Amino acid sequence: MKKDQASAVPADTGLADAEVERQLTTIWGSRPGFWGAVASVDHKVIARRYIVTAFIFLILGGLLALAMRLQLAQPEARFISPDRYNQIFTMHGSNMMFLFAVPVMEAIGVYFVPLMVGTRNIAFPRLNAFSYWVFLFGGVLLWLSFALDTAPDVGWFAYVPLSGPEYSAGKRADIWAQMITFTELSALAVAVEIVVTVFKQRAPGMSLDRIPVLVWAMLVMSFLVIMAMPAIMFASSTLILDRLVGTQFYNPAEGGDALLWQHLFWFFGHPEVYIIFLPAVGMVSTILPAFVGRPLFGYLPLVMAMIATGVLSFGLWVHHMFTVGLPRLGESFFTASSMAISIPAGIQIFCWLATMWAGRPVFRTPLLFVIGFIATFVIGGLTGVMVASVPFDTQVHDTYFVVAHFHYVLIGGAVFPLIAAIYYWFPKMTGRMMSERLGRWAFWLIFIGFHLTFFPMHLLGLLGMPRRVYTYQPELPWAGLNLFISLSAVLLALGFLVFFVDVVRSWRNGLPAGPNPWKATTLEWATSSPPPSYNFRRIPVVDAREALSPNDGELAVASGLRTDRRELLVTSVVEALPEARESSPRDSVWPLWAAIATAVMLIWSMFSPWAVVWGSIPIAVTLIGWFWPKGSPEDES
Ligand code: HEM
Ligand SMILES: [Cu+2]
């Protein structure tokens, strides 16, 4: 571009700060009112919605857990019928995995990745809006089916032949399969957005070795999503085909293969736990340094360990199938690979301990949850190594030992870090602090409640209590432990209650947080709290891994982006050198219409295969509306 032209373009160069802010607010802000909110493509607005929705699903799933514990507290209880119990554990598991854990982690990525890499919006913001609606509709579908007493009842992994046409008449299994399509569609969309944002929209100077650890974690997580989710979408779609149009993918009598289901499911299902866990690694690695007052020990080994975990996670899935009778050599291989993954996990834990060792810990609530995470996750990892060995697994397979193990890794490994993250980033998202006093209460109740609830489940498992049973006889030696577990679950629930009370209270009238209450060094703290619609007045320039190092003085910024349209800076993949200015789409309601059309097609297709044909027409119409140039400057460029 020639110089005289450049000066004719309304850019932020040479304008006073207040004037830049005024123009950016006009161009990036959403219109007020209901439709303005619905049409918003601001990544922070959408992420907040995602996070709140996922936490509502956590509460609903938690209530189901309490219902199960009520039923199991005494032998031969009659609160819940066997059929309803089947629906409840299936709902609980599916809800927690597909509607809470994965979405909430991705939502944190949607909120913080653009801020942490110093850009103004996520890549493909309308796709982002679409992904939220699709996720919401999938969740509503599942919960509506529960309200109508036709919820899936085949377990969260819906094994065939139980979930096939022969043993699951009605629509229950189809609802499970289609809920998968909804949630995986939205997860895939978000993963693509995160990958592109990280690779192409980093602030100038943020070369690959300066990317914040949380952003690395989200990047690896996104790749896992992209590689794992297609397997289960294929599985759930072929299951519907078997059920609806009479294909025989999973029917051995007609040349199909029931084990194919398990392979497809667990090829997704094992990486799934790392999709949940890797973001937690990123959170812990971000939070820990802020509370021990020194930089993270071992950035490179940590990043390498995350990548290694991601790669290895695709080589473990058969450890979920040790009892189906696979060839010995295969079993040995998967035992070895399952144990091998504890090496990168060990490296991560070593780095965290070393970070703490050399620092001066300040025991605020986020740090408490981080320490609780390390302790709990190590126990879950140890029982993981135990069940990776075939003889032991053969003993405890499908018992409460496994239920104990996976709650240790899921709650210990993901929910604890997530709560730490909420305490840590709440000030960023709302401009207010959460309460330290309630935070401590929440931590101790959750930590103690958790261990009292789930540790005895190991013992129950060793005593032979199978999972997924709605009751047990009084002669069996399980009653005392079960009562104890159920009472402890109440303690755990109280802890969550305190946490939610704290969130709601602090959101309304917490103490003002100021821009950087923890003296953190990542870029999201370089803007006000909560961040403005355009994130940064001027795009930051990064010259070190600690982008906001305390003795650095003013943060350098780049200028030259236009202020009369939504524009982003595109940078190179490795060095993050500025490459181009790229326009970013305006708000639009079309993603919502497209999501509604998609939902109609997906739900209809549980009843008729022709829905795929006819239902595509409205989707095509909404996509035309979505991409139709409306004459805004962003469309022209
Ligand atoms: C909040 C406290 C929680 C309690 C008290 C709890 C309790 C339970 C119980 C008792 C079962 C076994 C049901 C049975 O086999 O009969 C179960 C299963 C399960 N839970 Fe939880 N849970 C909790 C939180 C979570 C969370 C946060 C997650 C995931 C992030 C999760 C994931 C699962 C899964 C995947 C299953 C297996 C479902 C199936 O067998 O199909 N749970 N839970
Ligand atoms: Cu696994």
PDB file of C-alpha atoms in Angstrom, residues 238-498:
ATOM      1  CA  THR A 238     -24.059 -45.948  11.766  1.00  0.00           C
ATOM      2  CA  LEU A 239     -25.908 -46.986  14.916  1.00  0.00           C
ATOM      3  CA  ILE A 240     -28.882 -44.902  13.786  1.00  0.00           C
ATOM      4  CA  LEU A 241     -28.592 -46.448  10.322  1.00  0.00           C
ATOM      5  CA  ASP A 242     -28.661 -49.928  11.841  1.00  0.00           C
ATOM      6  CA  ARG A 243     -31.689 -48.980  13.874  1.00  0.00           C
ATOM      7  CA  LEU A 244     -33.599 -47.041  11.270  1.00  0.00           C
ATOM      8  CA  VAL A 245     -32.796 -48.276   7.786  1.00  0.00           C
ATOM      9  CA  GLY A 246     -31.659 -51.811   8.540  1.00  0.00           C
ATOM     10  CA  THR A 247     -27.958 -51.646   7.788  1.00  0.00           C
ATOM     11  CA  GLN A 248     -25.941 -54.288   9.654  1.00  0.00           C
ATOM     12  CA  PHE A 249     -22.790 -52.505  10.774  1.00  0.00           C
ATOM     13  CA  TYR A 250     -22.936 -54.035  14.220  1.00  0.00           C
ATOM     14  CA  ASN A 251     -24.808 -57.252  13.581  1.00  0.00           C
ATOM     15  CA  PRO A 252     -22.447 -60.264  13.452  1.00  0.00           C
ATOM     16  CA  ALA A 253     -25.220 -62.501  12.069  1.00  0.00           C
ATOM     17  CA  GLU A 254     -25.224 -60.413   8.903  1.00  0.00           C
ATOM     18  CA  GLY A 255     -21.482 -59.843   8.602  1.00  0.00           C
ATOM     19  CA  GLY A 256     -21.317 -56.846  10.919  1.00  0.00           C
ATOM     20  CA  ASP A 257     -19.171 -56.647  14.023  1.00  0.00           C
ATOM     21  CA  ALA A 258     -20.270 -55.794  17.540  1.00  0.00           C
ATOM     22  CA  LEU A 259     -16.700 -55.161  18.624  1.00  0.00           C
ATOM     23  CA  LEU A 260     -16.390 -52.525  15.921  1.00  0.00           C
ATOM     24  CA  TRP A 261     -18.595 -50.382  18.154  1.00  0.00           C
ATOM     25  CA  GLN A 262     -16.258 -50.702  21.105  1.00  0.00           C
ATOM     26  CA  HIS A 263     -13.226 -49.913  18.988  1.00  0.00           C
ATOM     27  CA  LEU A 264     -14.841 -46.833  17.482  1.00  0.00           C
ATOM     28  CA  PHE A 265     -16.218 -45.661  20.796  1.00  0.00           C
ATOM     29  CA  TRP A 266     -12.999 -46.015  22.729  1.00  0.00           C
ATOM     30  CA  PHE A 267     -10.836 -44.701  19.925  1.00  0.00           C
ATOM     31  CA  PHE A 268     -12.750 -41.558  20.738  1.00  0.00           C
ATOM     32  CA  GLY A 269     -13.416 -42.298  24.399  1.00  0.00           C
ATOM     33  CA  HIS A 270      -9.893 -42.524  25.645  1.00  0.00           C
ATOM     34  CA  PRO A 271      -8.649 -39.316  23.985  1.00  0.00           C
ATOM     35  CA  GLU A 272     -11.846 -37.778  25.379  1.00  0.00           C
ATOM     36  CA  VAL A 273     -10.448 -37.946  28.892  1.00  0.00           C
ATOM     37  CA  TYR A 274      -7.385 -36.045  27.705  1.00  0.00           C
ATOM     38  CA  ILE A 275      -9.597 -33.578  25.886  1.00  0.00           C
ATOM     39  CA  ILE A 276     -10.926 -32.846  29.350  1.00  0.00           C
ATOM     40  CA  PHE A 277      -7.632 -33.144  31.183  1.00  0.00           C
ATOM     41  CA  LEU A 278      -5.197 -31.200  28.964  1.00  0.00           C
ATOM     42  CA  PRO A 279      -6.996 -27.866  29.382  1.00  0.00           C
ATOM     43  CA  ALA A 280      -6.793 -28.552  33.105  1.00  0.00           C
ATOM     44  CA  VAL A 281      -3.020 -28.970  32.774  1.00  0.00           C
ATOM     45  CA  GLY A 282      -2.939 -25.590  31.073  1.00  0.00           C
ATOM     46  CA  MET A 283      -5.020 -23.988  33.800  1.00  0.00           C
ATOM     47  CA  VAL A 284      -2.887 -25.377  36.593  1.00  0.00           C
ATOM     48  CA  SER A 285       0.314 -24.326  34.852  1.00  0.00           C
ATOM     49  CA  THR A 286      -1.059 -20.803  34.511  1.00  0.00           C
ATOM     50  CA  ILE A 287      -2.459 -20.454  38.006  1.00  0.00           C
ATOM     51  CA  LEU A 288       0.367 -22.000  39.966  1.00  0.00           C
ATOM     52  CA  PRO A 289       3.077 -19.432  39.063  1.00  0.00           C
ATOM     53  CA  ALA A 290       0.820 -16.535  40.060  1.00  0.00           C
ATOM     54  CA  PHE A 291       0.498 -17.870  43.616  1.00  0.00           C
ATOM     55  CA  VAL A 292       4.043 -18.987  44.242  1.00  0.00           C
ATOM     56  CA  GLY A 293       5.525 -15.787  42.872  1.00  0.00           C
ATOM     57  CA  ARG A 294       7.893 -17.260  40.338  1.00  0.00           C
ATOM     58  CA  PRO A 295       7.706 -18.276  36.684  1.00  0.00           C
ATOM     59  CA  LEU A 296       6.645 -21.751  35.691  1.00  0.00           C
ATOM     60  CA  PHE A 297       9.401 -24.317  35.987  1.00  0.00           C
ATOM     61  CA  GLY A 298       9.930 -26.248  32.747  1.00  0.00           C
ATOM     62  CA  TYR A 299       7.871 -24.562  30.041  1.00  0.00           C
ATOM     63  CA  LEU A 300       9.389 -26.693  27.293  1.00  0.00           C
ATOM     64  CA  PRO A 301       9.064 -30.079  29.057  1.00  0.00           C
ATOM     65  CA  LEU A 302       5.493 -29.212  29.992  1.00  0.00           C
ATOM     66  CA  VAL A 303       4.528 -28.354  26.438  1.00  0.00           C
ATOM     67  CA  MET A 304       6.316 -31.434  25.134  1.00  0.00           C
ATOM     68  CA  ALA A 305       4.582 -33.561  27.746  1.00  0.00           C
ATOM     69  CA  MET A 306       1.198 -32.226  26.662  1.00  0.00           C
ATOM     70  CA  ILE A 307       1.916 -33.029  23.041  1.00  0.00           C
ATOM     71  CA  ALA A 308       3.219 -36.488  24.012  1.00  0.00           C
ATOM     72  CA  THR A 309       0.093 -37.115  26.074  1.00  0.00           C
ATOM     73  CA  GLY A 310      -2.024 -36.114  23.108  1.00  0.00           C
ATOM     74  CA  VAL A 311      -0.226 -38.452  20.720  1.00  0.00           C
ATOM     75  CA  LEU A 312      -0.091 -41.373  23.164  1.00  0.00           C
ATOM     76  CA  SER A 313      -3.767 -40.993  24.032  1.00  0.00           C
ATOM     77  CA  PHE A 314      -4.639 -42.461  20.652  1.00  0.00           C
ATOM     78  CA  GLY A 315      -2.757 -45.646  21.432  1.00  0.00           C
ATOM     79  CA  LEU A 316      -4.527 -46.762  24.600  1.00  0.00           C
ATOM     80  CA  TRP A 317      -8.151 -47.343  23.756  1.00  0.00           C
ATOM     81  CA  VAL A 318      -8.069 -51.119  24.003  1.00  0.00           C
ATOM     82  CA  HIS A 319      -7.490 -50.956  27.770  1.00  0.00           C
ATOM     83  CA  HIS A 320     -11.258 -50.439  28.000  1.00  0.00           C
ATOM     84  CA  MET A 321     -11.716 -53.796  26.286  1.00  0.00           C
ATOM     85  CA  PHE A 322      -9.449 -56.125  28.250  1.00  0.00           C
ATOM     86  CA  THR A 323     -12.314 -58.416  29.167  1.00  0.00           C
ATOM     87  CA  VAL A 324     -13.631 -59.029  25.649  1.00  0.00           C
ATOM     88  CA  GLY A 325     -10.979 -61.662  24.962  1.00  0.00           C
ATOM     89  CA  LEU A 326      -8.586 -60.042  22.513  1.00  0.00           C
ATOM     90  CA  PRO A 327      -5.289 -61.677  21.555  1.00  0.00           C
ATOM     91  CA  ARG A 328      -2.733 -61.729  24.369  1.00  0.00           C
ATOM     92  CA  LEU A 329      -0.106 -59.815  22.443  1.00  0.00           C
ATOM     93  CA  GLY A 330      -2.552 -57.008  21.780  1.00  0.00           C
ATOM     94  CA  GLU A 331      -3.461 -56.805  25.434  1.00  0.00           C
ATOM     95  CA  SER A 332       0.191 -56.622  26.440  1.00  0.00           C
ATOM     96  CA  PHE A 333       0.800 -53.828  23.973  1.00  0.00           C
ATOM     97  CA  PHE A 334      -2.061 -51.759  25.357  1.00  0.00           C
ATOM     98  CA  THR A 335      -0.993 -52.418  28.929  1.00  0.00           C
ATOM     99  CA  ALA A 336       2.435 -51.079  28.061  1.00  0.00           C
ATOM    100  CA  SER A 337       1.116 -48.010  26.274  1.00  0.00           C
ATOM    101  CA  SER A 338      -1.329 -47.270  29.098  1.00  0.00           C
ATOM    102  CA  MET A 339       1.472 -47.353  31.602  1.00  0.00           C
ATOM    103  CA  ALA A 340       3.704 -45.300  29.310  1.00  0.00           C
ATOM    104  CA  ILE A 341       1.326 -42.360  29.459  1.00  0.00           C
ATOM    105  CA  SER A 342       2.149 -41.929  33.119  1.00  0.00           C
ATOM    106  CA  ILE A 343       5.580 -40.705  31.991  1.00  0.00           C
ATOM    107  CA  PRO A 344       4.386 -37.383  30.530  1.00  0.00           C
ATOM    108  CA  ALA A 345       1.971 -37.090  33.459  1.00  0.00           C
ATOM    109  CA  GLY A 346       4.909 -37.568  35.811  1.00  0.00           C
ATOM    110  CA  ILE A 347       6.854 -34.843  34.003  1.00  0.00           C
ATOM    111  CA  GLN A 348       3.958 -32.436  34.423  1.00  0.00           C
ATOM    112  CA  ILE A 349       3.640 -33.157  38.104  1.00  0.00           C
ATOM    113  CA  PHE A 350       7.380 -32.812  38.555  1.00  0.00           C
ATOM    114  CA  CYS A 351       7.306 -29.380  36.893  1.00  0.00           C
ATOM    115  CA  TRP A 352       4.493 -28.196  39.169  1.00  0.00           C
ATOM    116  CA  LEU A 353       6.203 -29.440  42.295  1.00  0.00           C
ATOM    117  CA  ALA A 354       9.435 -27.777  41.207  1.00  0.00           C
ATOM    118  CA  THR A 355       7.560 -24.522  40.584  1.00  0.00           C
ATOM    119  CA  MET A 356       6.140 -24.642  44.107  1.00  0.00           C
ATOM    120  CA  TRP A 357       9.391 -25.758  45.655  1.00  0.00           C
ATOM    121  CA  ALA A 358      11.304 -22.722  44.528  1.00  0.00           C
ATOM    122  CA  GLY A 359       8.519 -20.262  45.203  1.00  0.00           C
ATOM    123  CA  ARG A 360       6.684 -18.765  48.134  1.00  0.00           C
ATOM    124  CA  PRO A 361       3.152 -20.122  48.047  1.00  0.00           C
ATOM    125  CA  VAL A 362       0.296 -17.785  48.976  1.00  0.00           C
ATOM    126  CA  PHE A 363      -2.594 -20.052  49.883  1.00  0.00           C
ATOM    127  CA  ARG A 364      -5.496 -18.321  48.169  1.00  0.00           C
ATOM    128  CA  THR A 365      -8.481 -20.339  46.988  1.00  0.00           C
ATOM    129  CA  PRO A 366      -7.182 -21.028  43.443  1.00  0.00           C
ATOM    130  CA  LEU A 367      -3.972 -22.465  44.880  1.00  0.00           C
ATOM    131  CA  LEU A 368      -5.925 -24.644  47.309  1.00  0.00           C
ATOM    132  CA  PHE A 369      -7.854 -26.182  44.444  1.00  0.00           C
ATOM    133  CA  VAL A 370      -4.637 -26.656  42.487  1.00  0.00           C
ATOM    134  CA  ILE A 371      -3.045 -28.538  45.374  1.00  0.00           C
ATOM    135  CA  GLY A 372      -6.245 -30.534  45.842  1.00  0.00           C
ATOM    136  CA  PHE A 373      -6.034 -31.359  42.165  1.00  0.00           C
ATOM    137  CA  ILE A 374      -2.452 -32.619  42.357  1.00  0.00           C
ATOM    138  CA  ALA A 375      -3.159 -34.857  45.349  1.00  0.00           C
ATOM    139  CA  THR A 376      -6.364 -36.277  43.912  1.00  0.00           C
ATOM    140  CA  PHE A 377      -5.112 -36.704  40.403  1.00  0.00           C
ATOM    141  CA  VAL A 378      -2.063 -38.633  41.573  1.00  0.00           C
ATOM    142  CA  ILE A 379      -4.327 -41.146  43.327  1.00  0.00           C
ATOM    143  CA  GLY A 380      -6.489 -41.438  40.201  1.00  0.00           C
ATOM    144  CA  GLY A 381      -3.359 -41.950  38.134  1.00  0.00           C
ATOM    145  CA  LEU A 382      -2.155 -44.711  40.448  1.00  0.00           C
ATOM    146  CA  THR A 383      -5.412 -46.646  40.243  1.00  0.00           C
ATOM    147  CA  GLY A 384      -5.180 -46.061  36.498  1.00  0.00           C
ATOM    148  CA  VAL A 385      -1.887 -47.909  36.388  1.00  0.00           C
ATOM    149  CA  MET A 386      -3.530 -50.657  38.446  1.00  0.00           C
ATOM    150  CA  VAL A 387      -6.437 -51.158  36.046  1.00  0.00           C
ATOM    151  CA  ALA A 388      -4.034 -51.025  33.102  1.00  0.00           C
ATOM    152  CA  SER A 389      -2.823 -54.446  34.136  1.00  0.00           C
ATOM    153  CA  VAL A 390      -4.978 -57.164  32.610  1.00  0.00           C
ATOM    154  CA  PRO A 391      -5.278 -59.574  35.563  1.00  0.00           C
ATOM    155  CA  PHE A 392      -6.234 -56.812  37.958  1.00  0.00           C
ATOM    156  CA  ASP A 393      -8.659 -55.273  35.478  1.00  0.00           C
ATOM    157  CA  THR A 394     -10.301 -58.621  34.922  1.00  0.00           C
ATOM    158  CA  GLN A 395     -11.088 -58.661  38.641  1.00  0.00           C
ATOM    159  CA  VAL A 396     -12.429 -55.145  39.029  1.00  0.00           C
ATOM    160  CA  HIS A 397     -13.909 -54.553  35.564  1.00  0.00           C
ATOM    161  CA  ASP A 398     -17.431 -53.121  35.785  1.00  0.00           C
ATOM    162  CA  THR A 399     -17.213 -52.773  39.558  1.00  0.00           C
ATOM    163  CA  TYR A 400     -17.251 -49.670  41.731  1.00  0.00           C
ATOM    164  CA  PHE A 401     -13.451 -49.722  41.679  1.00  0.00           C
ATOM    165  CA  VAL A 402     -13.662 -48.360  38.154  1.00  0.00           C
ATOM    166  CA  VAL A 403     -16.305 -45.844  39.160  1.00  0.00           C
ATOM    167  CA  ALA A 404     -13.941 -44.644  41.891  1.00  0.00           C
ATOM    168  CA  HIS A 405     -10.991 -44.506  39.503  1.00  0.00           C
ATOM    169  CA  PHE A 406     -12.635 -42.417  36.833  1.00  0.00           C
ATOM    170  CA  HIS A 407     -14.205 -39.975  39.252  1.00  0.00           C
ATOM    171  CA  TYR A 408     -10.749 -39.417  40.748  1.00  0.00           C
ATOM    172  CA  VAL A 409      -9.371 -38.494  37.360  1.00  0.00           C
ATOM    173  CA  LEU A 410     -12.440 -36.629  36.124  1.00  0.00           C
ATOM    174  CA  ILE A 411     -13.330 -34.647  39.222  1.00  0.00           C
ATOM    175  CA  GLY A 412      -9.802 -34.533  40.624  1.00  0.00           C
ATOM    176  CA  GLY A 413      -8.175 -33.968  37.261  1.00  0.00           C
ATOM    177  CA  ALA A 414     -10.666 -31.601  35.664  1.00  0.00           C
ATOM    178  CA  VAL A 415     -13.293 -30.237  38.036  1.00  0.00           C
ATOM    179  CA  PHE A 416     -10.809 -29.125  40.723  1.00  0.00           C
ATOM    180  CA  PRO A 417      -8.652 -27.240  38.193  1.00  0.00           C
ATOM    181  CA  LEU A 418     -11.807 -25.826  36.656  1.00  0.00           C
ATOM    182  CA  ILE A 419     -12.970 -24.396  39.968  1.00  0.00           C
ATOM    183  CA  ALA A 420      -9.462 -23.032  40.527  1.00  0.00           C
ATOM    184  CA  ALA A 421      -9.755 -21.440  37.094  1.00  0.00           C
ATOM    185  CA  ILE A 422     -13.110 -19.875  37.914  1.00  0.00           C
ATOM    186  CA  TYR A 423     -11.713 -18.330  41.110  1.00  0.00           C
ATOM    187  CA  TYR A 424      -8.678 -17.166  39.175  1.00  0.00           C
ATOM    188  CA  TRP A 425     -10.364 -15.712  36.093  1.00  0.00           C
ATOM    189  CA  PHE A 426     -13.663 -14.593  37.618  1.00  0.00           C
ATOM    190  CA  PRO A 427     -12.160 -11.126  38.220  1.00  0.00           C
ATOM    191  CA  LYS A 428     -11.224 -10.981  34.542  1.00  0.00           C
ATOM    192  CA  MET A 429     -14.636 -12.022  33.323  1.00  0.00           C
ATOM    193  CA  THR A 430     -16.734  -9.912  35.664  1.00  0.00           C
ATOM    194  CA  GLY A 431     -14.450  -7.235  37.061  1.00  0.00           C
ATOM    195  CA  ARG A 432     -15.181  -8.530  40.571  1.00  0.00           C
ATOM    196  CA  MET A 433     -13.388 -10.745  43.065  1.00  0.00           C
ATOM    197  CA  MET A 434     -14.908 -13.884  44.530  1.00  0.00           C
ATOM    198  CA  SER A 435     -14.995 -14.299  48.289  1.00  0.00           C
ATOM    199  CA  GLU A 436     -11.898 -15.764  49.893  1.00  0.00           C
ATOM    200  CA  ARG A 437     -13.885 -16.894  52.934  1.00  0.00           C
ATOM    201  CA  LEU A 438     -16.546 -18.771  50.984  1.00  0.00           C
ATOM    202  CA  GLY A 439     -13.809 -20.058  48.686  1.00  0.00           C
ATOM    203  CA  ARG A 440     -12.096 -21.770  51.591  1.00  0.00           C
ATOM    204  CA  TRP A 441     -15.349 -23.290  52.748  1.00  0.00           C
ATOM    205  CA  ALA A 442     -16.075 -24.512  49.254  1.00  0.00           C
ATOM    206  CA  PHE A 443     -12.609 -26.005  48.940  1.00  0.00           C
ATOM    207  CA  TRP A 444     -12.597 -27.931  52.188  1.00  0.00           C
ATOM    208  CA  LEU A 445     -16.163 -29.189  51.773  1.00  0.00           C
ATOM    209  CA  ILE A 446     -15.526 -30.282  48.191  1.00  0.00           C
ATOM    210  CA  PHE A 447     -12.109 -31.767  48.914  1.00  0.00           C
ATOM    211  CA  ILE A 448     -13.134 -33.711  52.001  1.00  0.00           C
ATOM    212  CA  GLY A 449     -16.581 -34.540  50.628  1.00  0.00           C
ATOM    213  CA  PHE A 450     -15.025 -35.824  47.435  1.00  0.00           C
ATOM    214  CA  HIS A 451     -12.555 -38.168  49.096  1.00  0.00           C
ATOM    215  CA  LEU A 452     -15.071 -39.480  51.599  1.00  0.00           C
ATOM    216  CA  THR A 453     -17.488 -40.149  48.749  1.00  0.00           C
ATOM    217  CA  PHE A 454     -15.211 -41.741  46.239  1.00  0.00           C
ATOM    218  CA  PHE A 455     -12.416 -43.420  48.182  1.00  0.00           C
ATOM    219  CA  PRO A 456     -14.711 -46.054  49.731  1.00  0.00           C
ATOM    220  CA  MET A 457     -15.949 -46.898  46.233  1.00  0.00           C
ATOM    221  CA  HIS A 458     -12.561 -48.553  45.647  1.00  0.00           C
ATOM    222  CA  LEU A 459     -13.313 -50.836  48.568  1.00  0.00           C
ATOM    223  CA  LEU A 460     -16.845 -51.527  47.376  1.00  0.00           C
ATOM    224  CA  GLY A 461     -15.378 -52.526  44.036  1.00  0.00           C
ATOM    225  CA  LEU A 462     -12.886 -54.861  45.674  1.00  0.00           C
ATOM    226  CA  LEU A 463     -15.816 -56.310  47.631  1.00  0.00           C
ATOM    227  CA  GLY A 464     -17.389 -57.085  44.286  1.00  0.00           C
ATOM    228  CA  MET A 465     -20.162 -54.517  43.966  1.00  0.00           C
ATOM    229  CA  PRO A 466     -20.894 -54.105  40.251  1.00  0.00           C
ATOM    230  CA  ARG A 467     -21.549 -50.686  38.737  1.00  0.00           C
ATOM    231  CA  ARG A 468     -24.908 -49.885  37.155  1.00  0.00           C
ATOM    232  CA  VAL A 469     -27.030 -51.843  39.628  1.00  0.00           C
ATOM    233  CA  TYR A 470     -30.106 -50.130  41.018  1.00  0.00           C
ATOM    234  CA  THR A 471     -30.019 -52.025  44.284  1.00  0.00           C
ATOM    235  CA  TYR A 472     -28.416 -54.882  46.247  1.00  0.00           C
ATOM    236  CA  GLN A 473     -29.455 -57.455  48.818  1.00  0.00           C
ATOM    237  CA  PRO A 474     -29.022 -56.848  52.559  1.00  0.00           C
ATOM    238  CA  GLU A 475     -26.940 -60.039  52.934  1.00  0.00           C
ATOM    239  CA  LEU A 476     -24.161 -58.553  50.817  1.00  0.00           C
ATOM    240  CA  PRO A 477     -21.367 -56.788  52.722  1.00  0.00           C
ATOM    241  CA  TRP A 478     -21.988 -53.446  50.988  1.00  0.00           C
ATOM    242  CA  ALA A 479     -24.622 -51.631  53.006  1.00  0.00           C
ATOM    243  CA  GLY A 480     -22.421 -49.821  55.510  1.00  0.00           C
ATOM    244  CA  LEU A 481     -20.062 -48.403  52.909  1.00  0.00           C
ATOM    245  CA  ASN A 482     -22.928 -47.370  50.672  1.00  0.00           C
ATOM    246  CA  LEU A 483     -24.627 -45.431  53.435  1.00  0.00           C
ATOM    247  CA  PHE A 484     -21.341 -43.759  54.275  1.00  0.00           C
ATOM    248  CA  ILE A 485     -20.798 -42.819  50.617  1.00  0.00           C
ATOM    249  CA  SER A 486     -24.270 -41.369  50.268  1.00  0.00           C
ATOM    250  CA  LEU A 487     -23.884 -39.240  53.397  1.00  0.00           C
ATOM    251  CA  SER A 488     -20.508 -38.018  52.170  1.00  0.00           C
ATOM    252  CA  ALA A 489     -22.035 -37.118  48.806  1.00  0.00           C
ATOM    253  CA  VAL A 490     -24.250 -34.657  50.674  1.00  0.00           C
ATOM    254  CA  LEU A 491     -21.115 -32.986  52.034  1.00  0.00           C
ATOM    255  CA  LEU A 492     -19.712 -32.800  48.527  1.00  0.00           C
ATOM    256  CA  ALA A 493     -22.955 -31.318  47.226  1.00  0.00           C
ATOM    257  CA  LEU A 494     -22.865 -28.716  50.021  1.00  0.00           C
ATOM    258  CA  GLY A 495     -19.398 -27.717  48.873  1.00  0.00           C
ATOM    259  CA  PHE A 496     -20.660 -27.165  45.332  1.00  0.00           C
ATOM    260  CA  LEU A 497     -23.578 -25.203  46.742  1.00  0.00           C
ATOM    261  CA  VAL A 498     -21.211 -22.864  48.579  1.00  0.00           C
TER     262      VAL A 498
END
